[in-house]
Tab-separated table of C-alpha atoms and ligand atoms in Angstrom:
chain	number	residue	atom	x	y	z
A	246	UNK	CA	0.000	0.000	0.000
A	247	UNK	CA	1.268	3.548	-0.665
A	248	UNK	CA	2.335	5.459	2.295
A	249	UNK	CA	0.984	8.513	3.708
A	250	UNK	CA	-2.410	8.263	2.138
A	251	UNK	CA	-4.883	11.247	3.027
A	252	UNK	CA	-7.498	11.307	0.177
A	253	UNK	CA	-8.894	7.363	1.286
A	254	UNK	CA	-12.712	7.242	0.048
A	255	UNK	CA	-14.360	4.238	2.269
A	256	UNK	CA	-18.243	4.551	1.675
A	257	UNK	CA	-19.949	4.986	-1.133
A	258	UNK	CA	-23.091	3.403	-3.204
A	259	UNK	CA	-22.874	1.894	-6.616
A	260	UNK	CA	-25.882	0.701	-8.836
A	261	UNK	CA	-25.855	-2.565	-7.107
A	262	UNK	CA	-27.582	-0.517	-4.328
A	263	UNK	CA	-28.897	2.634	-4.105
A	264	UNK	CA	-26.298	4.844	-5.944
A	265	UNK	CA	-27.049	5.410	-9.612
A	266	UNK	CA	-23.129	5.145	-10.720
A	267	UNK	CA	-21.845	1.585	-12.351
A	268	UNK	CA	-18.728	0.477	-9.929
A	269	UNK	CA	-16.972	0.922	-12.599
A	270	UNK	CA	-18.025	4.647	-13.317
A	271	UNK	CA	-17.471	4.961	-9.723
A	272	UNK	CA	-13.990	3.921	-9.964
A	273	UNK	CA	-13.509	6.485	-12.618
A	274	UNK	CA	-14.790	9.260	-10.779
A	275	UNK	CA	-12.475	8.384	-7.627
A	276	UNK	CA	-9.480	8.453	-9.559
A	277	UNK	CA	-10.545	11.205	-11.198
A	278	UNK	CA	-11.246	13.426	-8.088
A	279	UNK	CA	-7.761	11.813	-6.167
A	280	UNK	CA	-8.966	9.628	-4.144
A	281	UNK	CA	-5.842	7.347	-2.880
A	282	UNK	CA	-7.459	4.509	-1.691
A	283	UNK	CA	-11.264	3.101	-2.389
A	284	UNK	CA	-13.620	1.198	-0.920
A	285	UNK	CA	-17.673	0.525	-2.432
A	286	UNK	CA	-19.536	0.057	0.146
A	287	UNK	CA	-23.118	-1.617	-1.025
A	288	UNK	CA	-25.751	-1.735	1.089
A	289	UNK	CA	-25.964	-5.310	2.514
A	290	UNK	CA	-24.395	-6.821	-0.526
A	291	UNK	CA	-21.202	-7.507	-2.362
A	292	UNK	CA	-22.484	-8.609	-5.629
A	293	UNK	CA	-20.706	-5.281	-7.134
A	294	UNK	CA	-16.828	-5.673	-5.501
A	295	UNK	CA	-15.147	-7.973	-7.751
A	296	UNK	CA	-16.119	-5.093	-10.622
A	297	UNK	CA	-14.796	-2.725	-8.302
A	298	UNK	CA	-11.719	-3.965	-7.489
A	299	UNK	CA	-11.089	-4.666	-10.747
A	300	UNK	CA	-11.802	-1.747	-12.262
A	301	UNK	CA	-9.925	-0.041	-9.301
A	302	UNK	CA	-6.761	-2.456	-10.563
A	303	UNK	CA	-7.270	-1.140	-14.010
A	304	UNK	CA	-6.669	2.465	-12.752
A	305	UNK	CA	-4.109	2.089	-10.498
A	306	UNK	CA	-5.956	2.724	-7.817
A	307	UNK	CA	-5.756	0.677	-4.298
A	308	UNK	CA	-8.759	-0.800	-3.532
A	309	UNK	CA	-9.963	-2.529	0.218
A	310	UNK	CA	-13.836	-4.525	0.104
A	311	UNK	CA	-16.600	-2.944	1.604
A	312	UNK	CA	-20.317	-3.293	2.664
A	313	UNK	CA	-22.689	-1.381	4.753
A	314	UNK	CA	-24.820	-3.966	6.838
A	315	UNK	CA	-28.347	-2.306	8.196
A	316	UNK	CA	-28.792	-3.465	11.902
A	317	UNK	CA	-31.084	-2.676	14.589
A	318	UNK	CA	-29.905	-1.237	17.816
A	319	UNK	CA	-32.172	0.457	20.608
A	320	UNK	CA	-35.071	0.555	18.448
A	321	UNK	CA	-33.313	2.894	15.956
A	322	UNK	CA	-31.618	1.624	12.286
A	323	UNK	CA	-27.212	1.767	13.010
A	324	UNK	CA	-25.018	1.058	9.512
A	325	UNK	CA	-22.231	-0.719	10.089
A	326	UNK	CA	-19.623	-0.537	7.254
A	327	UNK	CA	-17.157	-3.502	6.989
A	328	UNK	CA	-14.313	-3.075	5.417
A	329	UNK	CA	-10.966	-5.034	3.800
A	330	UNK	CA	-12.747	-8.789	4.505
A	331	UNK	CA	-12.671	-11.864	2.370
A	332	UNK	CA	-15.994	-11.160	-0.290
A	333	UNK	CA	-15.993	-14.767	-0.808
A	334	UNK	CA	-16.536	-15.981	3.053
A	335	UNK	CA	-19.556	-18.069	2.904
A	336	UNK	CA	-20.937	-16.943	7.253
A	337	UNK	CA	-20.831	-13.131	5.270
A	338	UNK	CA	-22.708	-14.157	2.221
A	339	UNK	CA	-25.538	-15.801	4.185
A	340	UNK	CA	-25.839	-13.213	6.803
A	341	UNK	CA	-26.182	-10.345	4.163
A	342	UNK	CA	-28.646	-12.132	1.980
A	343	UNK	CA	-30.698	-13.303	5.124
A	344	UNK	CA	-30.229	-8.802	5.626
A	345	UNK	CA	-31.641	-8.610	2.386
A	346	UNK	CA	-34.498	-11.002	2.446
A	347	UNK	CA	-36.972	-8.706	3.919
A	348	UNK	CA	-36.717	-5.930	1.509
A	349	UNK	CA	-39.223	-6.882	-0.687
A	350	UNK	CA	-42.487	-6.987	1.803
A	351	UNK	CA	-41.286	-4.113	3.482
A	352	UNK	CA	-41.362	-2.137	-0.147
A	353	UNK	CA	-44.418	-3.554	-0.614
A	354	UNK	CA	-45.910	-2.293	2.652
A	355	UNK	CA	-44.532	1.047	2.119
A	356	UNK	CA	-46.419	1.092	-1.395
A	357	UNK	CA	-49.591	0.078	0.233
A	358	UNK	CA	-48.828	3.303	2.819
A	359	UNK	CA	-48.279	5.856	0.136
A	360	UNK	CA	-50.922	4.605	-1.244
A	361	UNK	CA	-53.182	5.675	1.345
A	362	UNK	CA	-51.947	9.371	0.992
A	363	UNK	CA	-52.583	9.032	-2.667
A	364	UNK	CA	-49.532	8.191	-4.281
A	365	UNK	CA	-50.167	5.539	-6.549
A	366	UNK	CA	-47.894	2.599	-7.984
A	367	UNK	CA	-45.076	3.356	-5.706
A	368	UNK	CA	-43.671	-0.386	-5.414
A	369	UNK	CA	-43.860	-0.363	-9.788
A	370	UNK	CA	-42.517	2.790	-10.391
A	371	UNK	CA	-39.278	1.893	-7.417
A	372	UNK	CA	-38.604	-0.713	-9.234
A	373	UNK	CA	-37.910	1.316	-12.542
A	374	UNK	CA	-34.547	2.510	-10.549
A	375	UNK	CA	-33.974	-0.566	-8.559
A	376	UNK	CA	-30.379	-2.319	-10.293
A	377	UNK	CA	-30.527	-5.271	-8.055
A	378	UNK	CA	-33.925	-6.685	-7.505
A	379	UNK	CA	-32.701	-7.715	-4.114
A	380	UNK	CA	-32.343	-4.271	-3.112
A	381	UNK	CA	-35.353	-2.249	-2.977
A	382	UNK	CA	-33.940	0.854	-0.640
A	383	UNK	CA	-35.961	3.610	0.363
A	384	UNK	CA	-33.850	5.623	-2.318
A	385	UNK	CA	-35.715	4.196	-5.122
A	386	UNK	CA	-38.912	5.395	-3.534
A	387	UNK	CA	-37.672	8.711	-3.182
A	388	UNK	CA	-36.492	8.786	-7.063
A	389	UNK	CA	-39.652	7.876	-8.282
A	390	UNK	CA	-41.806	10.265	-5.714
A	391	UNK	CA	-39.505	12.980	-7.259
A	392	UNK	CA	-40.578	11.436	-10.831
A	393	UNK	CA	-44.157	11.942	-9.763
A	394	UNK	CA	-43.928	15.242	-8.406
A	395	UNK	CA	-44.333	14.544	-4.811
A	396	UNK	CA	-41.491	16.576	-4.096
A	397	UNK	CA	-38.835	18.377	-5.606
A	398	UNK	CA	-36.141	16.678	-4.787
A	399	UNK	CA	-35.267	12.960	-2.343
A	400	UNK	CA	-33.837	14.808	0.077
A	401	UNK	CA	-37.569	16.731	0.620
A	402	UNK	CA	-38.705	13.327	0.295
A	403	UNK	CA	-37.167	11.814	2.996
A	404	UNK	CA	-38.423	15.339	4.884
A	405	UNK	CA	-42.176	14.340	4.186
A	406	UNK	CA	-42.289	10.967	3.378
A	407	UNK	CA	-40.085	7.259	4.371
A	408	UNK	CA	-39.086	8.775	7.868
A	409	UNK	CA	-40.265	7.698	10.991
A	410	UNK	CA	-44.059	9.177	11.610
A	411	UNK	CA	-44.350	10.220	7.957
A	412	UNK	CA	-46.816	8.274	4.899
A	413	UNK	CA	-44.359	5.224	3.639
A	414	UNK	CA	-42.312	4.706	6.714
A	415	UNK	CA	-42.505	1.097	7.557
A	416	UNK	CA	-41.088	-0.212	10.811
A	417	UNK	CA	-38.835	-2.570	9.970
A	418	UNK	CA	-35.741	-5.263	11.982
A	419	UNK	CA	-32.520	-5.458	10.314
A	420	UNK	CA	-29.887	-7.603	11.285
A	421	UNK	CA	-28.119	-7.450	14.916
A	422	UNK	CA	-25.552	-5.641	15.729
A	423	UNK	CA	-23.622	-8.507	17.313
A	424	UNK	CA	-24.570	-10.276	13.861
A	425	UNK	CA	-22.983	-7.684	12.118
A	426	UNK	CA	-19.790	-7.585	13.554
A	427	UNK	CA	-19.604	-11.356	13.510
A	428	UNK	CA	-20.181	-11.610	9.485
A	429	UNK	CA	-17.497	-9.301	9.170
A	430	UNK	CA	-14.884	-9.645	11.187
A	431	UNK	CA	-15.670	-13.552	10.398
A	432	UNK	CA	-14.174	-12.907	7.431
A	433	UNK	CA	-11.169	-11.116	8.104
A	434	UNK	CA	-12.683	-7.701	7.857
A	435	UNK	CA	-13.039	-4.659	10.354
A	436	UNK	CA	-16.671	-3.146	11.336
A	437	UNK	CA	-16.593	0.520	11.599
A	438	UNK	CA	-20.070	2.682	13.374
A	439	UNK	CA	-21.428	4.584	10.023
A	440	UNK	CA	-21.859	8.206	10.267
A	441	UNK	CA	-22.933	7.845	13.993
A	442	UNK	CA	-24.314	11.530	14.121
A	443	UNK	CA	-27.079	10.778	12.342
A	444	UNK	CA	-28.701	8.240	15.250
A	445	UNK	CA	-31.070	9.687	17.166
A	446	UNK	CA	-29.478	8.553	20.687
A	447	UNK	CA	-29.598	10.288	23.621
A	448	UNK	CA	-25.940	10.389	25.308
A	449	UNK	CA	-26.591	6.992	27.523
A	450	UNK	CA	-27.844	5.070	24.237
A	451	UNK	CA	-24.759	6.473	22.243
A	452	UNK	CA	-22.469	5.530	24.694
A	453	UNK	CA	-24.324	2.010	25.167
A	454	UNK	CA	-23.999	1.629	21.244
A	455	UNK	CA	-19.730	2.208	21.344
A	456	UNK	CA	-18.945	0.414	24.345
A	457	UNK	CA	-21.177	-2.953	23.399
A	458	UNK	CA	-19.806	-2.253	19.801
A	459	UNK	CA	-15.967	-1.993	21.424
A	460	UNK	CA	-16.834	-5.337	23.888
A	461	UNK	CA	-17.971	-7.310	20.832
A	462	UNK	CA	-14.898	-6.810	18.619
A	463	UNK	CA	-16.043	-3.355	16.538
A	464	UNK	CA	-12.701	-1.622	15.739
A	465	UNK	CA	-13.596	1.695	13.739
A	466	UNK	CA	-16.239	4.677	13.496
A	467	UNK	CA	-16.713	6.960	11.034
A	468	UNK	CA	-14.933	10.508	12.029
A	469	UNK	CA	-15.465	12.348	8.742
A	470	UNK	CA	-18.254	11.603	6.238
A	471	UNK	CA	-20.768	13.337	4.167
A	472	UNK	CA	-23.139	13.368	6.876
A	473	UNK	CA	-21.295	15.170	9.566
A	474	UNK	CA	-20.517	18.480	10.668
A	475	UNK	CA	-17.660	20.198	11.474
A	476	UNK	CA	-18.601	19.852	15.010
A	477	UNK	CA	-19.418	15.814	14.211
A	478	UNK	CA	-15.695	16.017	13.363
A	479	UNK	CA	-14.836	16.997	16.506
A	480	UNK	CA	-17.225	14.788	18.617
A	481	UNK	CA	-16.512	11.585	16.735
A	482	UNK	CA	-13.028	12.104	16.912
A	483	UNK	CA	-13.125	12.246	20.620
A	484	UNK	CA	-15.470	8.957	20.644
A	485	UNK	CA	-12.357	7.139	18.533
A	486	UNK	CA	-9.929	8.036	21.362
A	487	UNK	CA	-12.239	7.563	24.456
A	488	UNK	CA	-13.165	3.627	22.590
A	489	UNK	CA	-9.541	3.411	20.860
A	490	UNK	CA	-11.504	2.959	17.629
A	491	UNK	CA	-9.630	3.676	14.046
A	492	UNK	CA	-11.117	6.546	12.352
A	493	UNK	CA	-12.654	6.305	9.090
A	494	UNK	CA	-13.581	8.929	6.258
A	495	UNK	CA	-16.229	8.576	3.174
A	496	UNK	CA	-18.226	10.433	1.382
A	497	UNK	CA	-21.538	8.209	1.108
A	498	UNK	CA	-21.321	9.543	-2.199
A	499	UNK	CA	-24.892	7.828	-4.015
A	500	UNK	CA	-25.123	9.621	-7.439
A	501	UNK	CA	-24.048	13.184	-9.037
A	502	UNK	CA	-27.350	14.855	-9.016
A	503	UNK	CA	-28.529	13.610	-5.372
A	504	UNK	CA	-25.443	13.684	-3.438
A	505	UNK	CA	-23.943	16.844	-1.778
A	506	UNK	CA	-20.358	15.123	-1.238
A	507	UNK	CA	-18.618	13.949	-4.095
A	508	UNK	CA	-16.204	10.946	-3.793
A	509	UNK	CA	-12.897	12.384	-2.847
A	510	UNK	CA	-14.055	15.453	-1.495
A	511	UNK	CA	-14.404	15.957	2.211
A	512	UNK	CA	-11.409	17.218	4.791
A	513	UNK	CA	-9.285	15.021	5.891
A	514	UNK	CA	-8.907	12.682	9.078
A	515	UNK	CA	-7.047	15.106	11.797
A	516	UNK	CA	-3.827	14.115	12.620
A	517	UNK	CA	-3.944	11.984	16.427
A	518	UNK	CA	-6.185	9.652	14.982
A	519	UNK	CA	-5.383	6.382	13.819
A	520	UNK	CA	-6.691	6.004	10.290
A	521	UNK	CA	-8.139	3.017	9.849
A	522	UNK	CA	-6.596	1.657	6.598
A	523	UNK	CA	-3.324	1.595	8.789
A	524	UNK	CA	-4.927	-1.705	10.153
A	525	UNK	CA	-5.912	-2.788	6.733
A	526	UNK	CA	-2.601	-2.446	4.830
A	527	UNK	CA	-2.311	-6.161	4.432
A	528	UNK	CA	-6.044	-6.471	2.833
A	529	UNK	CA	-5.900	-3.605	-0.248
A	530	UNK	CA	-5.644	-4.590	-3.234
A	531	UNK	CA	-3.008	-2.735	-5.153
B	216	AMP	P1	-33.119	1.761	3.377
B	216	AMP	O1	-31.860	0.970	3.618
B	216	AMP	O2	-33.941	1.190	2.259
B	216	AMP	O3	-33.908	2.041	4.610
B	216	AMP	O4	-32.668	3.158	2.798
B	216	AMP	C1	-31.725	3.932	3.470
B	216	AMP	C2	-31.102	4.897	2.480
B	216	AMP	O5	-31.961	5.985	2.252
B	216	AMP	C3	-29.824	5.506	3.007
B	216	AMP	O6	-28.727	4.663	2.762
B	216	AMP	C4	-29.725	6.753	2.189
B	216	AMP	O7	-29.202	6.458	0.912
B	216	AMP	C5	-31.178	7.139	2.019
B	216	AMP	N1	-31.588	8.168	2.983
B	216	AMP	C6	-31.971	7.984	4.248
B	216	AMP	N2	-32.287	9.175	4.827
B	216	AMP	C7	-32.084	10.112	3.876
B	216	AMP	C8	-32.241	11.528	3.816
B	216	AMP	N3	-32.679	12.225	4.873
B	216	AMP	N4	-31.942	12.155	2.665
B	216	AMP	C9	-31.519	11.461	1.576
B	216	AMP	N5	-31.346	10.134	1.572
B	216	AMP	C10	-31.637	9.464	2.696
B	217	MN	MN1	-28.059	4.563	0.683
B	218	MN	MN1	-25.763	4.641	5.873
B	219	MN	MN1	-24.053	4.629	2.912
């Protein structure tokens, strides 16, 4: 692995998900925008990282494995991102598809919701945008609300619509969090805490959520992503040295017209934290 790397992209969406970008378009782009080291990061799947690291290989361009498993955790929806593991390990493959598996009913139940508020054909018209029938994401809802004129744009829909207490939110239990970290460090990979300042924890449920994650074998949270602040900066950073966690950085980047942080884009880690790719140097593909 190259030394000193700053620019390291380790979450982002590809068409196998909920991103609209080919992994191979998003391999272009990373390169393109400097990114030094790349990880895709699928929701709950990893049908899409032998293209990436291949295409990654094509450009040059280092390349760790990455997923973003949905779990449930205190009643609220955690991501945890694994990163640099075996894609082939059979315990990972099961537990993501088993992650997967309830997609479908859920998007149908969120159809019959919006429905009900008079939005018609919701499921159909998701699936126009869904790349992977296996992954029906609230995403693809939002693209086609915005094709309907529900809204202007997904992130209003998410404001009105899909969110907790709003027409097409369905309840729904994702994988465990003790599941999660198993599948992934089960195959040779670390678990990092996704963009943790989104959760809506009070202090005692945000500190149960890091020290269970810490006692279970979680290694890494996300310091600086698309969804933080400048002040999330700060705070996170502070949770990777109270939990000795390795500090991670991505964008989240989903698509060019949606997303507000390109791939390659955001400041990086502060120096006193230990990156996390340090840990991974053996697993990147070069
Ligand atoms: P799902 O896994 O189907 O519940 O969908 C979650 C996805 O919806 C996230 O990964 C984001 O891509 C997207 N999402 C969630 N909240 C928002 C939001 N407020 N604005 C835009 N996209 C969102
Ligand atoms: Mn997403
Ligand atoms: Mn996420
Ligand atoms: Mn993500």
């Amino acid at each position: 692995m190259p030394v000193n790397i700053q620019n390291a992209d380790l979450h982002c969406h590809s068409n196998v998900s909920d991103g609209t970008l080919t992994p191979e378009e998003l391999a272009a782009r990373a390169k393109a925008n400097g990114v030094e080291l790349w990880a895709l990061t699928d929701h709950d799947e990893v049908g899409g990282q032998q293209r990436a690291a291949q295409a990654a290989a094509a450009l040059g361009l280092p390349y760790l494995s990455g997923t973003e498993i949905s779990v449930t955790f205190a009643g609220e929806t955690v991501h945890i991102v694994g990163l640099g593991f075996d894609v082939a390990d059979p315990g990972l493959a099961a537990g993501l598809a088993r992650t997967r598996g309830g997609r479908e009913l859920r998007a149908r139940e969120m159809s019959a919701d919006l429905e009900r508020v008079g939005i018609a054909g919701a499921y159909e018209g998701a699936l126009k945008y869904v790349g992977n029938p296996d992954l029906i994401s609230r995403t693809h809802f939002a693209r086609y609300l915005v094709e309907v004129g529900a809204c202007r744009d997904t992130q209003e829909v998410f404001r009105k619509y899909l969110t907790e207490g709003k027409p097409g939110y369905v309840e729904h239990r994702w994988a465990t969090l003790d599941d999660a970290v198993a599948w992934i460090t089960g195959a040779g990979g670390i678990a990092v805490v996704a963009h943790p300042g989104r959760y809506k924890f009070s202090a005692n449920e945000e500190y149960a959520l890091f020290s269970h994650f810490k006692d279970i074998g979680g290694r890494g949270v996300e310091v600086v992503t698309g969804s933080h602040t400048a002040q999330d900066y700060v705070k996170y950073a502070g949770v990777a040295a109270e939990f000795g966690l390795f500090a991670s950085r991505g964008s989240d980047f989903h698509s060019p017209s949606e997303s507000h942080t390109d791939l390659g884009s955001l400041p990086f880690l502060s120096s006193g934290l230990s990156p996390v790719w340090e840990a991974l140097s053996e697993r990147v593909q070069v």
